[in-house]
CSV table of C-alpha atoms and ligand atoms in Angstrom, one decimal:
chain,number,residue,atom,x,y,z
A,29,MET,CA,29.2,-0.7,45.4
A,30,PRO,CA,26.2,-3.0,45.8
A,31,GLU,CA,24.2,-3.0,49.0
A,32,GLY,CA,24.6,-6.2,51.1
A,33,GLN,CA,27.1,-7.9,53.3
A,34,LYS,CA,30.1,-10.2,52.7
A,35,ILE,CA,29.9,-13.9,53.2
A,36,ARG,CA,32.5,-14.8,55.9
A,37,VAL,CA,34.2,-18.0,57.0
A,38,ASN,CA,33.7,-19.1,60.6
A,39,GLY,CA,36.6,-20.5,62.7
A,40,ASP,CA,35.5,-24.1,61.9
A,41,GLY,CA,35.6,-23.5,58.2
A,42,SER,CA,31.8,-23.2,57.7
A,43,LEU,CA,30.3,-20.2,56.0
A,44,HIS,CA,28.5,-17.3,57.7
A,45,VAL,CA,26.0,-16.2,55.0
A,46,PRO,CA,24.1,-12.9,55.7
A,47,ASP,CA,20.5,-12.4,54.4
A,48,ASN,CA,21.7,-10.2,51.7
A,49,PRO,CA,25.1,-11.6,50.5
A,50,ILE,CA,27.2,-9.8,47.9
A,51,ILE,CA,28.0,-12.3,45.2
A,52,PRO,CA,30.4,-11.4,42.4
A,53,TYR,CA,29.6,-12.6,38.9
A,54,ILE,CA,31.6,-12.7,35.6
A,55,GLU,CA,29.1,-12.5,32.7
A,56,GLY,CA,31.4,-14.3,30.3
A,57,ASP,CA,32.2,-14.0,26.6
A,58,GLY,CA,30.2,-15.1,23.6
A,59,ILE,CA,26.9,-16.5,24.8
A,60,GLY,CA,27.8,-15.5,28.4
A,61,PRO,CA,25.6,-12.4,28.6
A,62,ASP,CA,22.6,-14.2,27.3
A,63,ILE,CA,22.8,-17.2,29.7
A,64,TRP,CA,23.8,-14.9,32.6
A,65,LYS,CA,20.7,-12.7,32.1
A,66,ALA,CA,18.4,-15.7,32.1
A,67,THR,CA,20.2,-17.3,35.1
A,68,GLN,CA,20.1,-14.2,37.2
A,69,ASN,CA,16.4,-13.7,36.5
A,70,VAL,CA,15.6,-17.2,37.6
A,71,ILE,CA,17.8,-17.2,40.7
A,72,ASP,CA,16.5,-13.8,41.9
A,73,SER,CA,12.9,-14.9,41.4
A,74,ALA,CA,13.4,-18.2,43.2
A,75,VAL,CA,15.2,-16.5,46.2
A,76,SER,CA,12.4,-13.9,46.5
A,77,LYS,CA,9.7,-16.6,46.2
A,78,PHE,CA,11.4,-19.0,48.6
A,79,PHE,CA,12.3,-16.5,51.3
A,80,LYS,CA,9.2,-14.4,50.7
A,81,GLY,CA,11.3,-11.3,50.2
A,82,SER,CA,13.3,-11.6,53.4
A,83,LYS,CA,16.6,-12.5,51.7
A,84,SER,CA,18.1,-11.5,48.4
A,85,ILE,CA,21.5,-11.6,46.6
A,86,SER,CA,23.4,-8.3,45.8
A,87,TRP,CA,25.1,-9.1,42.5
A,88,LYS,CA,28.5,-7.5,41.9
A,89,GLN,CA,29.8,-7.6,38.4
A,90,ILE,CA,33.6,-8.3,38.1
A,91,LEU,CA,35.5,-8.4,34.9
A,92,ALA,CA,37.3,-11.2,33.0
A,93,GLY,CA,37.8,-12.2,29.4
A,94,GLU,CA,37.0,-10.0,26.5
A,95,LYS,CA,35.1,-7.4,28.5
A,96,ALA,CA,38.1,-7.0,30.8
A,97,GLN,CA,40.5,-6.9,27.9
A,98,LYS,CA,38.5,-4.0,26.4
A,99,GLU,CA,37.9,-2.0,29.6
A,100,VAL,CA,41.2,-2.5,31.5
A,101,GLU,CA,43.5,-4.1,28.9
A,102,THR,CA,44.0,-7.4,30.7
A,103,PRO,CA,41.9,-10.5,30.4
A,104,LEU,CA,42.2,-11.4,34.1
A,105,PRO,CA,42.6,-8.2,36.3
A,106,GLU,CA,44.1,-8.6,39.7
A,107,GLU,CA,41.0,-6.8,41.1
A,108,THR,CA,38.8,-9.7,39.9
A,109,VAL,CA,40.9,-12.3,41.7
A,110,LYS,CA,40.9,-10.1,44.8
A,111,SER,CA,37.1,-9.7,44.7
A,112,ILE,CA,36.5,-13.4,44.6
A,113,ARG,CA,38.9,-13.9,47.5
A,114,GLU,CA,37.2,-11.2,49.5
A,115,TYR,CA,33.6,-12.2,48.8
A,116,ARG,CA,34.3,-16.0,48.9
A,117,VAL,CA,31.7,-17.2,46.5
A,118,ALA,CA,31.3,-16.3,42.8
A,119,ILE,CA,29.7,-17.4,39.6
A,120,LYS,CA,31.0,-17.1,36.0
A,121,GLY,CA,30.0,-17.6,32.4
A,122,PRO,CA,32.3,-19.1,29.9
A,123,LEU,CA,35.5,-17.2,28.8
A,124,THR,CA,37.3,-17.1,25.6
A,125,THR,CA,40.9,-18.2,26.1
A,126,PRO,CA,43.1,-15.5,24.6
A,127,VAL,CA,45.4,-16.8,21.9
A,128,GLY,CA,49.0,-16.0,22.8
A,129,GLY,CA,49.9,-13.6,25.6
A,130,GLY,CA,51.3,-16.2,27.9
A,131,ILE,CA,47.9,-17.3,29.5
A,132,ARG,CA,47.0,-21.0,28.8
A,133,SER,CA,43.4,-20.6,30.0
A,134,LEU,CA,41.7,-17.9,32.1
A,135,ASN,CA,39.8,-20.7,33.9
A,136,VAL,CA,43.0,-22.5,34.8
A,137,ALA,CA,44.6,-19.2,35.8
A,138,LEU,CA,41.7,-18.5,38.1
A,139,ARG,CA,41.7,-21.9,39.7
A,140,HIS,CA,45.4,-21.7,40.4
A,141,ALA,CA,45.3,-18.1,41.7
A,142,LEU,CA,42.5,-19.0,44.2
A,143,ASP,CA,43.7,-22.5,44.9
A,144,LEU,CA,40.3,-23.9,43.9
A,145,TYR,CA,41.6,-27.5,44.2
A,146,ALA,CA,38.4,-29.5,43.5
A,147,CYS,CA,36.4,-29.4,40.3
A,148,VAL,CA,33.0,-30.7,41.4
A,149,ARG,CA,30.7,-31.9,38.8
A,150,PRO,CA,27.3,-33.4,39.8
A,151,VAL,CA,25.7,-35.5,37.0
A,152,GLU,CA,22.0,-36.2,37.3
A,153,TYR,CA,19.2,-36.8,34.8
A,154,PHE,CA,16.3,-34.4,34.1
A,155,ASP,CA,13.3,-36.3,32.9
A,156,GLY,CA,12.6,-35.8,29.2
A,157,VAL,CA,16.0,-34.6,28.2
A,158,PRO,CA,17.1,-36.6,25.1
A,159,SER,CA,19.9,-39.0,26.0
A,160,PRO,CA,21.6,-41.9,24.2
A,161,MET,CA,21.0,-44.2,27.2
A,162,LYS,CA,18.0,-46.5,27.8
A,163,HIS,CA,17.9,-45.6,31.5
A,164,PRO,CA,19.7,-42.3,31.9
A,165,GLU,CA,17.9,-41.8,35.2
A,166,LYS,CA,20.1,-44.5,36.8
A,167,LEU,CA,23.1,-42.2,36.8
A,168,ASN,CA,23.2,-39.8,39.7
A,169,ILE,CA,26.8,-39.1,40.8
A,170,VAL,CA,29.1,-36.3,41.9
A,171,ILE,CA,32.6,-36.3,40.6
A,172,PHE,CA,35.4,-34.7,42.6
A,173,ARG,CA,38.3,-34.0,40.2
A,174,GLU,CA,41.7,-32.8,41.4
A,175,ASN,CA,42.2,-29.3,39.9
A,176,SER,CA,45.7,-28.2,40.6
A,177,GLU,CA,48.1,-31.0,39.8
A,178,ASP,CA,48.6,-33.8,37.3
A,179,VAL,CA,48.6,-32.6,33.7
A,180,TYR,CA,46.9,-29.3,34.8
A,181,ALA,CA,50.2,-28.3,36.2
A,182,GLY,CA,51.0,-27.6,32.6
A,183,ILE,CA,54.7,-28.6,32.9
A,184,GLU,CA,55.9,-29.7,29.5
A,185,TRP,CA,58.5,-29.1,26.9
A,186,GLN,CA,58.3,-29.1,23.1
A,187,ALA,CA,60.0,-31.9,21.2
A,188,LYS,CA,63.6,-31.0,20.2
A,189,SER,CA,63.5,-27.7,22.2
A,190,HIS,CA,66.7,-26.8,24.1
A,191,ASP,CA,65.1,-27.5,27.5
A,192,ALA,CA,63.6,-30.8,26.4
A,193,ILE,CA,67.0,-32.0,25.1
A,194,LYS,CA,68.7,-30.8,28.4
A,195,LEU,CA,66.2,-32.7,30.5
A,196,ILE,CA,66.4,-35.8,28.4
A,197,GLY,CA,70.2,-35.7,28.8
A,198,PHE,CA,69.9,-35.5,32.6
A,199,LEU,CA,67.3,-38.3,32.8
A,200,ASN,CA,69.4,-40.6,30.5
A,201,ASP,CA,72.7,-39.8,32.2
A,202,ASN,CA,71.6,-39.9,35.8
A,203,LEU,CA,68.3,-41.8,36.2
A,204,ASP,CA,68.8,-44.7,33.9
A,205,CYS,CA,66.2,-43.6,31.4
A,206,LYS,CA,66.4,-44.5,27.7
A,207,LEU,CA,64.5,-41.6,26.2
A,208,SER,CA,64.8,-40.6,22.5
A,209,GLU,CA,66.5,-37.2,22.1
A,210,ASP,CA,63.5,-36.0,20.0
A,211,ALA,CA,60.8,-36.8,22.6
A,212,ALA,CA,58.4,-34.2,23.9
A,213,ILE,CA,58.4,-34.2,27.7
A,214,GLY,CA,55.6,-33.6,30.2
A,215,ILE,CA,55.7,-33.8,34.0
A,216,LYS,CA,52.9,-35.3,36.0
A,217,PRO,CA,53.3,-34.1,39.6
A,218,MET,CA,50.9,-35.5,42.3
A,219,THR,CA,51.3,-34.9,46.0
A,220,GLU,CA,50.0,-36.5,49.1
A,221,ALA,CA,48.7,-33.2,50.4
A,222,ALA,CA,46.6,-32.4,47.3
A,223,SER,CA,45.3,-35.9,47.0
A,224,LYS,CA,44.2,-36.0,50.6
A,225,ARG,CA,42.5,-32.6,50.7
A,226,LEU,CA,40.4,-33.6,47.7
A,227,MET,CA,39.5,-36.9,49.3
A,228,ARG,CA,38.6,-35.0,52.5
A,229,MET,CA,36.2,-32.8,50.6
A,230,ALA,CA,34.6,-35.7,48.8
A,231,LEU,CA,34.1,-37.6,52.0
A,232,LYS,CA,32.6,-34.7,53.8
A,233,HIS,CA,30.1,-34.3,50.9
A,234,ALA,CA,29.4,-38.1,51.0
A,235,ILE,CA,28.7,-38.0,54.7
A,236,GLU,CA,26.5,-34.9,54.4
A,237,LYS,CA,24.5,-36.5,51.5
A,238,LYS,CA,24.4,-39.9,53.2
A,239,ALA,CA,26.1,-41.5,50.1
A,240,LYS,CA,26.6,-45.2,50.1
A,241,SER,CA,30.1,-45.2,48.6
A,242,VAL,CA,33.1,-43.2,47.6
A,243,THR,CA,35.0,-44.6,44.6
A,244,ILE,CA,38.6,-43.7,44.0
A,245,VAL,CA,39.2,-43.7,40.2
A,246,HIS,CA,42.9,-44.1,39.1
A,247,LYS,CA,45.3,-45.6,36.6
A,248,GLY,CA,47.6,-46.9,39.3
A,249,ASN,CA,48.1,-50.2,37.6
A,250,ILE,CA,50.3,-48.4,35.1
A,251,MET,CA,51.4,-45.2,36.8
A,252,LYS,CA,52.2,-46.7,40.2
A,253,PHE,CA,54.0,-43.8,41.8
A,254,THR,CA,51.5,-41.1,40.8
A,255,GLU,CA,48.0,-42.5,40.2
A,256,GLY,CA,48.8,-45.5,42.4
A,257,ALA,CA,50.0,-43.2,45.2
A,258,PHE,CA,46.8,-41.2,44.7
A,259,LYS,CA,44.8,-44.3,45.5
A,260,THR,CA,46.9,-45.1,48.6
A,261,TRP,CA,46.7,-41.6,49.9
A,262,CYS,CA,42.9,-41.5,49.5
A,263,TYR,CA,42.5,-44.7,51.4
A,264,GLU,CA,44.8,-43.5,54.1
A,265,LEU,CA,42.8,-40.3,54.5
A,266,ALA,CA,39.6,-42.2,54.8
A,267,CYS,CA,41.0,-44.5,57.4
A,268,ASP,CA,42.9,-41.8,59.5
A,269,GLU,CA,40.2,-39.1,59.5
A,270,PHE,CA,36.9,-40.9,58.9
A,271,GLY,CA,37.7,-44.4,60.2
A,272,THR,CA,34.5,-44.7,62.2
A,273,LYS,CA,32.4,-43.6,59.3
A,274,THR,CA,34.0,-45.7,56.5
A,275,VAL,CA,34.7,-49.2,55.6
A,276,THR,CA,36.9,-50.4,52.7
A,277,GLU,CA,35.4,-52.8,50.1
A,278,ASP,CA,37.9,-55.4,51.2
A,279,ASP,CA,36.8,-55.1,54.8
A,280,LEU,CA,33.2,-55.2,53.8
A,281,TRP,CA,33.6,-58.7,52.5
A,282,LYS,CA,36.2,-59.9,55.1
A,283,ASN,CA,34.4,-58.7,58.2
A,284,TYR,CA,30.8,-57.9,57.3
A,285,GLY,CA,29.9,-60.6,54.9
A,286,GLY,CA,29.3,-58.1,52.2
A,287,LYS,CA,26.6,-56.3,54.1
A,288,GLN,CA,27.2,-52.6,54.5
A,289,PRO,CA,27.2,-51.5,58.2
A,290,GLN,CA,24.6,-48.9,59.0
A,291,GLY,CA,25.9,-45.3,58.6
A,292,CYS,CA,29.2,-46.4,57.1
A,293,ILE,CA,30.4,-45.4,53.6
A,294,VAL,CA,32.1,-48.0,51.5
A,295,ILE,CA,35.5,-46.8,50.2
A,296,ARG,CA,36.6,-48.6,47.0
A,297,ASP,CA,38.7,-48.0,44.0
A,298,ARG,CA,38.4,-48.7,40.3
A,299,ILE,CA,40.9,-48.5,37.4
A,300,ALA,CA,39.9,-45.5,35.2
A,301,ASP,CA,39.2,-47.5,32.0
A,302,ALA,CA,37.0,-50.0,33.9
A,303,MET,CA,35.2,-47.0,35.4
A,304,PHE,CA,34.0,-45.8,32.0
A,305,GLN,CA,32.4,-49.3,31.5
A,306,GLN,CA,30.9,-49.3,35.0
A,307,LEU,CA,29.2,-46.0,34.5
A,308,LEU,CA,27.6,-47.3,31.3
A,309,LEU,CA,26.7,-50.8,32.5
A,310,ARG,CA,26.0,-50.3,36.3
A,311,PRO,CA,25.5,-46.6,36.8
A,312,ASP,CA,23.2,-47.0,39.8
A,313,GLU,CA,26.0,-48.6,41.9
A,314,TYR,CA,28.0,-45.3,42.1
A,315,ASP,CA,27.4,-42.0,43.8
A,316,VAL,CA,30.6,-40.1,44.7
A,317,LEU,CA,33.8,-40.5,42.6
A,318,VAL,CA,37.2,-39.0,43.4
A,319,THR,CA,39.8,-38.7,40.6
A,320,PRO,CA,43.1,-37.2,39.6
A,321,ASN,CA,42.9,-34.4,37.0
A,322,LEU,CA,43.0,-36.0,33.6
A,323,ASN,CA,40.8,-39.1,34.4
A,324,GLY,CA,38.3,-36.7,35.9
A,325,ASP,CA,38.4,-34.5,32.8
A,326,TYR,CA,37.3,-37.4,30.5
A,327,LEU,CA,35.0,-39.0,33.0
A,328,SER,CA,33.0,-35.8,33.8
A,329,ASP,CA,32.2,-35.1,30.1
A,330,ALA,CA,31.4,-38.8,29.4
A,331,ALA,CA,29.1,-38.9,32.3
A,332,ALA,CA,27.4,-35.7,31.3
A,333,ALA,CA,26.8,-37.1,27.8
A,334,GLN,CA,25.0,-40.0,29.4
A,335,VAL,CA,22.4,-37.7,30.8
A,336,GLY,CA,22.0,-35.4,27.8
A,337,GLY,CA,25.2,-33.5,27.3
A,338,LEU,CA,27.3,-30.5,28.4
A,339,GLY,CA,24.5,-28.0,27.6
A,340,ILE,CA,22.9,-28.9,30.9
A,341,ALA,CA,26.0,-30.0,33.0
A,342,PRO,CA,26.9,-27.8,36.0
A,343,GLY,CA,30.2,-27.4,37.7
A,344,GLY,CA,32.0,-25.7,40.6
A,345,ASN,CA,35.6,-25.1,41.4
A,346,ILE,CA,36.0,-25.2,45.1
A,347,GLY,CA,38.8,-24.6,47.6
A,348,ASP,CA,38.7,-24.1,51.4
A,349,GLY,CA,36.1,-21.5,52.1
A,350,ILE,CA,36.1,-20.2,48.5
A,351,ALA,CA,34.3,-21.3,45.4
A,352,VAL,CA,33.6,-20.3,41.8
A,353,PHE,CA,30.6,-21.9,40.0
A,354,GLU,CA,30.6,-22.0,36.2
A,355,ALA,CA,29.0,-23.3,33.1
A,356,THR,CA,30.9,-26.3,31.8
A,357,HIS,CA,30.5,-25.5,28.1
A,358,GLY,CA,32.4,-22.8,26.2
A,359,THR,CA,31.5,-19.4,24.7
A,360,ALA,CA,29.8,-20.9,21.5
A,361,PRO,CA,30.7,-17.6,19.7
A,362,LYS,CA,28.4,-18.4,16.7
A,363,TYR,CA,25.4,-18.0,18.9
A,364,ALA,CA,26.6,-14.9,20.8
A,365,GLY,CA,23.9,-12.3,21.2
A,366,LEU,CA,21.2,-14.4,19.5
A,367,ASP,CA,19.3,-15.2,22.7
A,368,LYS,CA,19.2,-18.7,21.5
A,369,VAL,CA,21.2,-21.2,23.7
A,370,ASN,CA,20.3,-23.2,26.7
A,371,PRO,CA,21.1,-21.5,30.0
A,372,SER,CA,20.7,-24.6,32.1
A,373,SER,CA,24.4,-25.3,32.6
A,374,LEU,CA,25.0,-21.9,34.2
A,375,LEU,CA,21.6,-22.0,36.0
A,376,LEU,CA,22.3,-25.5,37.5
A,377,SER,CA,25.8,-24.2,38.5
A,378,GLY,CA,23.9,-21.4,40.3
A,379,CYS,CA,21.9,-24.1,42.1
A,380,MET,CA,25.2,-25.7,43.2
A,381,MET,CA,26.2,-22.2,44.5
A,382,LEU,CA,22.9,-21.9,46.4
A,383,GLU,CA,23.4,-25.3,48.0
A,384,TYR,CA,27.0,-24.3,48.9
A,385,ILE,CA,25.8,-21.2,50.8
A,386,GLY,CA,23.1,-23.2,52.6
A,387,TRP,CA,20.2,-22.1,50.5
A,388,GLY,CA,19.4,-25.6,49.2
A,389,GLY,CA,15.6,-24.9,49.3
A,390,VAL,CA,16.0,-22.3,46.6
A,391,SER,CA,18.0,-24.7,44.5
A,392,ASP,CA,15.3,-27.4,44.9
A,393,LEU,CA,12.7,-24.9,43.8
A,394,ILE,CA,14.7,-24.0,40.7
A,395,LYS,CA,15.4,-27.6,39.8
A,396,LYS,CA,11.8,-28.7,40.3
A,397,SER,CA,10.8,-25.9,38.0
A,398,ILE,CA,13.4,-26.8,35.3
A,399,ARG,CA,12.0,-30.4,35.5
A,400,GLU,CA,8.5,-29.1,35.0
A,401,THR,CA,9.5,-26.8,32.1
A,402,ILE,CA,11.3,-29.7,30.3
A,403,ARG,CA,8.3,-32.0,31.0
A,404,GLN,CA,6.1,-29.5,29.3
A,405,LYS,CA,8.6,-29.8,26.3
A,406,LYS,CA,9.3,-26.0,26.4
A,407,VAL,CA,12.9,-26.0,25.6
A,408,THR,CA,15.8,-24.2,23.7
A,409,TYR,CA,17.0,-25.2,20.2
A,410,ASP,CA,19.5,-27.8,21.4
A,411,LEU,CA,16.8,-30.0,23.1
A,412,GLU,CA,14.0,-29.0,20.8
A,413,ARG,CA,15.7,-30.5,17.7
A,414,MET,CA,15.8,-33.9,19.5
A,415,MET,CA,12.3,-33.8,21.2
A,416,PRO,CA,9.4,-34.4,18.8
A,417,GLY,CA,6.5,-32.1,19.5
A,418,ALA,CA,8.5,-29.7,21.6
A,419,THR,CA,8.0,-25.9,21.7
A,420,LEU,CA,11.1,-23.9,20.7
A,421,LEU,CA,12.0,-21.2,23.2
A,422,LYS,CA,14.6,-18.5,23.2
A,423,CYS,CA,17.2,-18.5,26.0
A,424,SER,CA,15.3,-15.7,27.8
A,425,GLU,CA,11.9,-17.3,27.2
A,426,PHE,CA,13.2,-20.6,28.7
A,427,GLY,CA,14.2,-18.6,31.8
A,428,LYS,CA,10.8,-16.9,32.0
A,429,ALA,CA,9.0,-20.3,31.6
A,430,ILE,CA,11.1,-21.7,34.6
A,431,VAL,CA,10.0,-18.7,36.7
A,432,SER,CA,6.4,-19.0,35.8
A,433,ASN,CA,6.5,-22.8,36.7
A,434,MET,CA,7.8,-22.1,40.2
A,435,SER,CA,5.3,-23.1,42.8
A,436,SER,CA,5.4,-21.2,46.1
A,437,ARG,CA,7.6,-23.8,47.8
A,438,ALA,CA,9.8,-26.7,46.7
B,513,NAP,P1,31.6,-24.5,23.1
B,513,NAP,O1,31.6,-23.0,23.2
B,513,NAP,O2,31.2,-25.3,24.3
B,513,NAP,O3,30.6,-24.8,21.9
B,513,NAP,C1,30.5,-26.0,21.2
B,513,NAP,C2,29.1,-26.4,20.8
B,513,NAP,O4,28.4,-26.9,22.0
B,513,NAP,C3,28.2,-25.3,20.3
B,513,NAP,O5,28.4,-25.0,19.0
B,513,NAP,C4,26.8,-25.9,20.6
B,513,NAP,O6,26.6,-27.0,19.7
B,513,NAP,C5,27.1,-26.5,21.9
B,513,NAP,N1,26.8,-25.6,23.1
B,513,NAP,C6,27.7,-25.0,23.9
B,513,NAP,N2,27.0,-24.3,24.8
B,513,NAP,C7,25.7,-24.5,24.6
B,513,NAP,C8,24.5,-24.0,25.3
B,513,NAP,N3,24.5,-23.2,26.3
B,513,NAP,N4,23.3,-24.4,24.7
B,513,NAP,C9,23.2,-25.2,23.7
B,513,NAP,N5,24.3,-25.7,23.0
B,513,NAP,C10,25.5,-25.3,23.5
B,513,NAP,O7,33.0,-25.1,22.6
B,513,NAP,P2,34.1,-24.5,21.6
B,513,NAP,O8,33.4,-23.9,20.4
B,513,NAP,O9,35.1,-25.5,21.4
B,513,NAP,O10,34.8,-23.3,22.4
B,513,NAP,C11,34.5,-21.9,22.1
B,513,NAP,C12,35.3,-21.1,23.1
B,513,NAP,O11,35.0,-21.4,24.5
B,513,NAP,C13,36.9,-21.2,23.1
B,513,NAP,O12,37.5,-20.0,23.2
B,513,NAP,C14,37.2,-22.0,24.3
B,513,NAP,O13,38.5,-21.8,24.8
B,513,NAP,C15,36.1,-21.5,25.3
B,513,NAP,N6,35.8,-22.4,26.4
B,513,NAP,C16,35.6,-21.9,27.6
B,513,NAP,C17,35.2,-22.7,28.7
B,513,NAP,C18,35.0,-22.1,30.0
B,513,NAP,O14,35.1,-20.9,30.1
B,513,NAP,N7,34.7,-22.8,31.0
B,513,NAP,C19,35.0,-24.1,28.5
B,513,NAP,C20,35.2,-24.6,27.2
B,513,NAP,C21,35.6,-23.8,26.1
B,513,NAP,P3,25.7,-26.9,18.4
B,513,NAP,O15,26.2,-25.8,17.5
B,513,NAP,O16,25.9,-28.3,17.8
B,513,NAP,O17,24.3,-26.7,18.8
């Protein structure tokens, strides 16, 4: 048992974080151990430097994936889920999804078990990172993607299966559908409660960060009762719970001549396909996006590509008073154990975690140092191959370079 204390949740939902919080981590499979080692070293050094030794993190290893399968013969032990629930905040490397065995994905299983209903993906540019865009620095957004419903509910039936035929029969006989008997069928559930809690989290973030707008991204022009309802519910939540702090885009033009009232966030919506164009053509007009599951899945990766790809894109899965931060890429098995890959995705997820527990200064220190290291063109293979004149570093060396570039304060 590591020394340290548990993070607790106060009555108002905020976190009480002790000076020496216990934070569980899942090392991950494939390249997981390499990127975790580098990440832990950077976070520990930054915490020590920023707080001058008065605070530290007590890391507690918990098992999932191949390591868990080997040691306790199950890829997602109940003990792991229990630990995260108990300690509130955790960080994880990528996990191999076991083939067969009834588990679709360990990540999805974790999100469901802990009700981590928002997948939060900040997308910002680090100067010098190779990008396909002329002005990648113009994109600086946070995407809040619904994590529990929509296609992630995973309710579907194989074409021509007994259950698919039964369901098609029911739909055709009772609900006036005209489905072909050999269709594959999927269900897309979306609820008011889940849509509203996501919008609430996004709006709280927008208010805290003094964002200018929150954009609801949906495909409600086609899927009126699911995606269209998502849009309506998000607007309702903004009006009912944040009415004094928000103004809709329509109202902005009707009542304020298009001029944003001081301290008010503009709530607007965009159709998902148009949103992809907007992020390419007018990226600096957006800051917080709220989206159902599938739109958000595509949009997060596309946006990450604009600023240099998934290798440096962080992510967090967040519920009420509970959060798991994770690298957004997979286990890249061909590089496992080679001390080669870029640890930035996990490290920046660690930065999100530090901000979540109120240690934003430490996160700033790490990010500043990552920027400096990339500016010096000291990078891992993935960036080095696209940066003329760069110095190739191993995963661990990149971590050490970040540590040595840390100044005493952010
Ligand atoms: P992947 O592991 O993300 O790797 C695909 C490619 O992305 C790598 O070959 C490498 O490209 C690049 N890459 C990934 N991580 C990198 C890093 N840290 N630094 C530099 N480059 C990096 O995707 P995959 O091969 O499709 O998936 C492998 C396994 O991961 C599967 O079992 C999948 O289920 C799992 N997975 C897990 C998660 C998760 O746990 N969150 C997410 C996605 C996939 P180059 O070879 O071109 O350099």
